[in-house]
Short mmCIF file of C-alpha atoms in Angstrom, two decimals:
data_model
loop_
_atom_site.label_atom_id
_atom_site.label_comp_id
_atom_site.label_asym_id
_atom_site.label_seq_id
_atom_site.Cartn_x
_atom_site.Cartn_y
_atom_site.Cartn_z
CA UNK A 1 0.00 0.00 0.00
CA UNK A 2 1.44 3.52 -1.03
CA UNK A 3 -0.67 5.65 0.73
CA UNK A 4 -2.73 5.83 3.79
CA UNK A 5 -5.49 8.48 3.75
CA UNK A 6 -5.99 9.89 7.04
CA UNK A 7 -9.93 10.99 7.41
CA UNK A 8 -11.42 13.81 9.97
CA UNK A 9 -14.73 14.06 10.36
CA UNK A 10 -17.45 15.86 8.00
CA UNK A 11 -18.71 15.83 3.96
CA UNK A 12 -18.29 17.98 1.26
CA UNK A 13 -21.50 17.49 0.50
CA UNK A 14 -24.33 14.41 0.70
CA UNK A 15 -22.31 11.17 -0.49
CA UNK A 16 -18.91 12.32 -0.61
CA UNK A 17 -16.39 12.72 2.70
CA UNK A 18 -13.08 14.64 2.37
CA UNK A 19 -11.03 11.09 1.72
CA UNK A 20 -13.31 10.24 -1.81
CA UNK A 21 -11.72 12.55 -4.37
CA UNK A 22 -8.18 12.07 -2.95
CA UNK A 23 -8.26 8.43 -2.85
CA UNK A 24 -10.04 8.85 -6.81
CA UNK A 25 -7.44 11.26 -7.80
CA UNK A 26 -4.44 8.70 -6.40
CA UNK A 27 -5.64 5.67 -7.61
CA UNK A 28 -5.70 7.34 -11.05
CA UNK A 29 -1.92 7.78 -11.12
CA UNK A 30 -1.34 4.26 -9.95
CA UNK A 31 -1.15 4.74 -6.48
CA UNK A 32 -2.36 1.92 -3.82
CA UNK A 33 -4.47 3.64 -0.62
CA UNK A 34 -6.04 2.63 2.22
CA UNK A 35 -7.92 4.27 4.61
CA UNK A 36 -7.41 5.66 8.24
CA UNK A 37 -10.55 6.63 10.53
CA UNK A 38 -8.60 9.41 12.96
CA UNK A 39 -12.19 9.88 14.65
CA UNK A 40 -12.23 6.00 15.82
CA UNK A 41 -9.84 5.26 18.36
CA UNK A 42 -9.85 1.42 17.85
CA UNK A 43 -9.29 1.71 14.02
CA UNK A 44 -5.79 -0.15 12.99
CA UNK A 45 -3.30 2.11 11.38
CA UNK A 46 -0.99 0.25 8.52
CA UNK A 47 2.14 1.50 7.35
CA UNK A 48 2.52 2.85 4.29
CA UNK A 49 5.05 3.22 1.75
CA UNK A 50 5.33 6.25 0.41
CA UNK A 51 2.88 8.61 2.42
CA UNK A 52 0.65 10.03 4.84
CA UNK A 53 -2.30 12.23 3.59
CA UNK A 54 -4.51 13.41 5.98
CA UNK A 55 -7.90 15.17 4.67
CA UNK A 56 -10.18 18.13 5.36
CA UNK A 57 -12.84 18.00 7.86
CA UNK A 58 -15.12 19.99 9.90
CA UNK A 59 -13.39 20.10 13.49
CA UNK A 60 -10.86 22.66 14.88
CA UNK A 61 -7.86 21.71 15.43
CA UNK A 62 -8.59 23.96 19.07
CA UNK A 63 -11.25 21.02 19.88
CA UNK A 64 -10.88 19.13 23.13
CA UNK A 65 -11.96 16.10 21.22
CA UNK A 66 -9.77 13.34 22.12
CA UNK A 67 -9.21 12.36 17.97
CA UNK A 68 -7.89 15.80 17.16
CA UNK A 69 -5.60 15.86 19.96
CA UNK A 70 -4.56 12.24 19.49
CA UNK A 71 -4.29 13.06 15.72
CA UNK A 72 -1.76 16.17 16.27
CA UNK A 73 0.56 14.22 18.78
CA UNK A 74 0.24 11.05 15.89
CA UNK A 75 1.62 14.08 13.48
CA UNK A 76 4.38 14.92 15.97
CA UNK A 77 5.82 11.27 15.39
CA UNK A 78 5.07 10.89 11.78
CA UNK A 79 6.83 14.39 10.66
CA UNK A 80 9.65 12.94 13.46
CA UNK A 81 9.54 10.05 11.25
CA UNK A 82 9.67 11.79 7.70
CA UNK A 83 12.54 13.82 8.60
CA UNK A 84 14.33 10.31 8.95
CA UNK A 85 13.03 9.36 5.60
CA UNK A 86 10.32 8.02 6.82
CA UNK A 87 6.91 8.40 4.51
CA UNK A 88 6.19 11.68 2.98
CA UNK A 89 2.99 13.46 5.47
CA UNK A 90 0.85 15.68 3.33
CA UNK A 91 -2.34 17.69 4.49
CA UNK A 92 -5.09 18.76 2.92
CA UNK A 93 -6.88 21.97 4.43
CA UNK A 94 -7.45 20.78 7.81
CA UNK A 95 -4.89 18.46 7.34
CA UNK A 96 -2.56 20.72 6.73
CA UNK A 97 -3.45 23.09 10.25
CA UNK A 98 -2.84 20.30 12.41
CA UNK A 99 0.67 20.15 10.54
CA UNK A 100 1.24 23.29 11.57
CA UNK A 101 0.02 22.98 14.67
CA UNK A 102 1.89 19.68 15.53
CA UNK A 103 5.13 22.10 14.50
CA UNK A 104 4.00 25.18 16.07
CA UNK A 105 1.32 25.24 19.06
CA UNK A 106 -0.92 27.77 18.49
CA UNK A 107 -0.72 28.27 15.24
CA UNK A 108 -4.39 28.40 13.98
CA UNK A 109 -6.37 31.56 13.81
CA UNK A 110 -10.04 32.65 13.13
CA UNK A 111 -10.36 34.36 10.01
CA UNK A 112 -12.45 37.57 9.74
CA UNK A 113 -14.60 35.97 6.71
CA UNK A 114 -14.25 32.45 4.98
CA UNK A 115 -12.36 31.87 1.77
CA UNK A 116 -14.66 29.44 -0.41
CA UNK A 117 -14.90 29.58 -4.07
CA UNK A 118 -12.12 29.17 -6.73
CA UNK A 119 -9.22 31.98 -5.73
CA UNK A 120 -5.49 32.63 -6.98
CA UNK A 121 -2.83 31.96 -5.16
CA UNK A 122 0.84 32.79 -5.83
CA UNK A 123 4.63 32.82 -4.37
CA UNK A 124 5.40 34.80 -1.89
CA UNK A 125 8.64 35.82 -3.32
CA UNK A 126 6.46 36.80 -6.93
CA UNK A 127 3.79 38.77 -4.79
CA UNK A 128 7.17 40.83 -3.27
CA UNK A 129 8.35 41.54 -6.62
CA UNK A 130 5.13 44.44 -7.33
CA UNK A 131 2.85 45.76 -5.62
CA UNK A 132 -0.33 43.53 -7.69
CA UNK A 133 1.79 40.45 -8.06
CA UNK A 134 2.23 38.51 -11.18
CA UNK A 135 -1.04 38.18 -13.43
CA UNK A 136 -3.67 35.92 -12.91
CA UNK A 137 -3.16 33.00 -15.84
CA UNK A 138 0.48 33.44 -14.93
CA UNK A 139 2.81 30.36 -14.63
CA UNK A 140 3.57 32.00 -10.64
CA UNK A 141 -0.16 32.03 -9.76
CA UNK A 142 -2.67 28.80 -9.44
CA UNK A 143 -6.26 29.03 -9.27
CA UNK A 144 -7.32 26.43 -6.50
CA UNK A 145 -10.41 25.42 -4.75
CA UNK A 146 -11.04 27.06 -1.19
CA UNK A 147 -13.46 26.44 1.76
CA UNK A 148 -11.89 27.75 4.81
CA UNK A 149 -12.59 29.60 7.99
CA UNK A 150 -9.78 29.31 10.17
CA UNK A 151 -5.99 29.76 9.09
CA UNK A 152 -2.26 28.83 10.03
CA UNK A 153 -0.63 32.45 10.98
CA UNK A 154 2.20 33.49 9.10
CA UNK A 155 4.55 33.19 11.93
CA UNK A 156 4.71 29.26 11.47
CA UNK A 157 7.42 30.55 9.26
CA UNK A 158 9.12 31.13 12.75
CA UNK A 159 10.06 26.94 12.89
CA UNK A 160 13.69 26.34 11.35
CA UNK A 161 12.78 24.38 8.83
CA UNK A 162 9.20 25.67 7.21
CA UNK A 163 8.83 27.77 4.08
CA UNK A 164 5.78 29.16 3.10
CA UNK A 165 4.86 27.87 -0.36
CA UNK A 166 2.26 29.74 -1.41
CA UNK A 167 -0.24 33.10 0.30
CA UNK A 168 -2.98 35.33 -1.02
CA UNK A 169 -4.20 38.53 0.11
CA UNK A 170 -6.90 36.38 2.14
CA UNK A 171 -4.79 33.88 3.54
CA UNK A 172 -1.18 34.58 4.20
CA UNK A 173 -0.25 31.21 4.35
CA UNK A 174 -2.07 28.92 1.55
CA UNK A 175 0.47 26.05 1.45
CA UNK A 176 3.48 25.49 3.72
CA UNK A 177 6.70 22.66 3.32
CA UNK A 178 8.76 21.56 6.22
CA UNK A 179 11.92 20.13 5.51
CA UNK A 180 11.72 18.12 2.13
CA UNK A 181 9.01 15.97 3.26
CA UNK A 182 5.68 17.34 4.67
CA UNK A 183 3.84 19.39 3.18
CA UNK A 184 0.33 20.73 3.85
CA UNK A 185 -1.99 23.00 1.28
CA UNK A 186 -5.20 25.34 2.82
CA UNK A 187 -7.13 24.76 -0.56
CA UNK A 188 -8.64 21.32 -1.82
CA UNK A 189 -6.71 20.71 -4.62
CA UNK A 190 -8.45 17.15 -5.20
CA UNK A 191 -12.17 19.30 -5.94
CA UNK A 192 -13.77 19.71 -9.26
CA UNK A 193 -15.40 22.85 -10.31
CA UNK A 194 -18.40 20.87 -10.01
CA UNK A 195 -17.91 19.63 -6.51
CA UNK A 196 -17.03 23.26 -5.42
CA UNK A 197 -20.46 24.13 -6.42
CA UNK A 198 -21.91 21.48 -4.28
CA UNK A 199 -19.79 22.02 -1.76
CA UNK A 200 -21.04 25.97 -1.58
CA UNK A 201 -25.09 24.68 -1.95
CA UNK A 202 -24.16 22.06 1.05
CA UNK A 203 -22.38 24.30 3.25
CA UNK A 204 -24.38 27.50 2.42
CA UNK A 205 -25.56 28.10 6.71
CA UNK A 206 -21.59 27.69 7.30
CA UNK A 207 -20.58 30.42 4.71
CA UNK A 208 -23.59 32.53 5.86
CA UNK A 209 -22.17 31.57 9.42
CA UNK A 210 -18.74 32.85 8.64
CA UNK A 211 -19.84 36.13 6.90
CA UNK A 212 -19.27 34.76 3.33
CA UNK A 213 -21.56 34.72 0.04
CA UNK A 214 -22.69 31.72 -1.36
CA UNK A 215 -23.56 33.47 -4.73
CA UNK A 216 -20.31 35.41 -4.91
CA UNK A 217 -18.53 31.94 -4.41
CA UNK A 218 -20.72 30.78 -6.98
CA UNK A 219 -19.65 33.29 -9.49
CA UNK A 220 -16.14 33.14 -8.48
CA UNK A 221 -16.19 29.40 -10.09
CA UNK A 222 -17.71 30.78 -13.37
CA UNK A 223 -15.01 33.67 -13.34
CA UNK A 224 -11.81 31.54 -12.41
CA UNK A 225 -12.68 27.52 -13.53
CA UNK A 226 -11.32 27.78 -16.86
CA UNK A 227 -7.60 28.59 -15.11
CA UNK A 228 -8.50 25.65 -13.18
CA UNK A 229 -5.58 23.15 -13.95
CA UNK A 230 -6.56 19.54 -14.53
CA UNK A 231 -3.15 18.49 -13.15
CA UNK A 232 -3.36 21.03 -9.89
CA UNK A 233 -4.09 17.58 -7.19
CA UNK A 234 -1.06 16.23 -9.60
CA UNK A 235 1.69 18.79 -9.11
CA UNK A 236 0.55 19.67 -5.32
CA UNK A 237 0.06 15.97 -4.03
CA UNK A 238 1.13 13.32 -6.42
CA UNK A 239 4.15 14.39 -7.91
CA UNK A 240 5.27 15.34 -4.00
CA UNK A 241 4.67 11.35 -2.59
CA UNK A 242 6.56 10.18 -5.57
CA UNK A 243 9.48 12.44 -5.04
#
């Protein structure tokens, strides 16, 4: 088995959890999963090969649930481990906060408003170089799927070790890297256009909730999906567990 898919709680929407289009997208490229239930303390954990993904969900990582705190000290270990060269650990939007916050306590933050919709995200080093940053349909910037309320604060760049991969104006850090071997990504690189728009109709009290707009979300997918890259979940996820 090459991967093990590590699923939080919550759907996208009616039928499909945060593990389905990551364990679609993988087994496309040839990859062998399996599947980890971090909410279900008796579950058995295998070993993978090559990596550790662990998915979105709908809990904070500040929950006194016993999964999420057992899931961020089971980080701990595993990015212990990948430094050794150990699997790869990779996390997916809520995945990737309790990355940060297994390297940085404290490292998850409110937002004023919740990022959802398709949104560009670029370099940090390309948004220093003008005031704008590089143009949208740029090779710098990547349009990506977003549904987020809470984010990791830029001083997680503070830890010897993490870069920050990618930022917007929203959310200063969109994707992070520690070392040459974890990696974690805000956005939901494994959504379709088409699951975004579910995603925005199943979730639309939540956006409400978190002073968003379902219809602007909407009509940020019409605006953005044709810079959409087919290959985004490729060159974010894949392409990093076979390195």
């Amino acid at each position: 088995m090459d991967v093990l898919i590590c699923v939080s709680d919550g759907l996208i929407h009616d039928g499909l959890d945060y593990a389905d289009r990551i364990e679609q997208r993988l087994s496309l490229a040839g990859l062998t999963c399996a599947r980890y239930d971090l909410t279900d303390a008796s579950a058995p954990r295998p070993s993978p090969e090559l990596a550790y993904v662990f998915t979105g969900g709908r809990t904070s990582v500040h929950s006194d649930a016993a999964w999420m705190r057992e899931g961020i000290e089971l980080l701990r270990k595993l990015v212990a481990d990948a430094e050794n060269a150990g699997p790869a650990v990779i996390g997916v939007c809520l995945g990737s906060q309790m990355i940060a916050e297994a390297l940085r306590p404290d490292s998850i933050f409110g937002t004023s408003g919740i990022e959802v919709g398709l949104t560009p995200v670029s370099r940090p080093h390309d948004e220093e170089r003008g005031k704008k940053g590089p143009e949208i349909g740029s090779r710098s910037v990547h349009i990506v799927p977003s549904f987020h309320y809470q984010a990791i604060t830029p001083r997680i760049a503070e830890v010897d070790g993490v870069r920050i991969e990618y930022g917007n104006e929203h959310t200063a850090v969109q994707a992070l890297s520690y070392g040459e071997r974890v990696f974690g990504c805000q956005f939901h690189p494994e959504l379709s256009a088409g699951d975004l728009h579910q995603l925005i109709d199943y979730n639309e009290d939540a956006i409400a909730q978190w002073n968003g707009d379902a219809a602007a979300a909407h009509c940020s997918i019409e605006t953005h999906q044709g810079a959409l890259r087919e290959d985004l979940f490729d060159r974010m996820i894949t392409d990093r567990i076979r390195a």
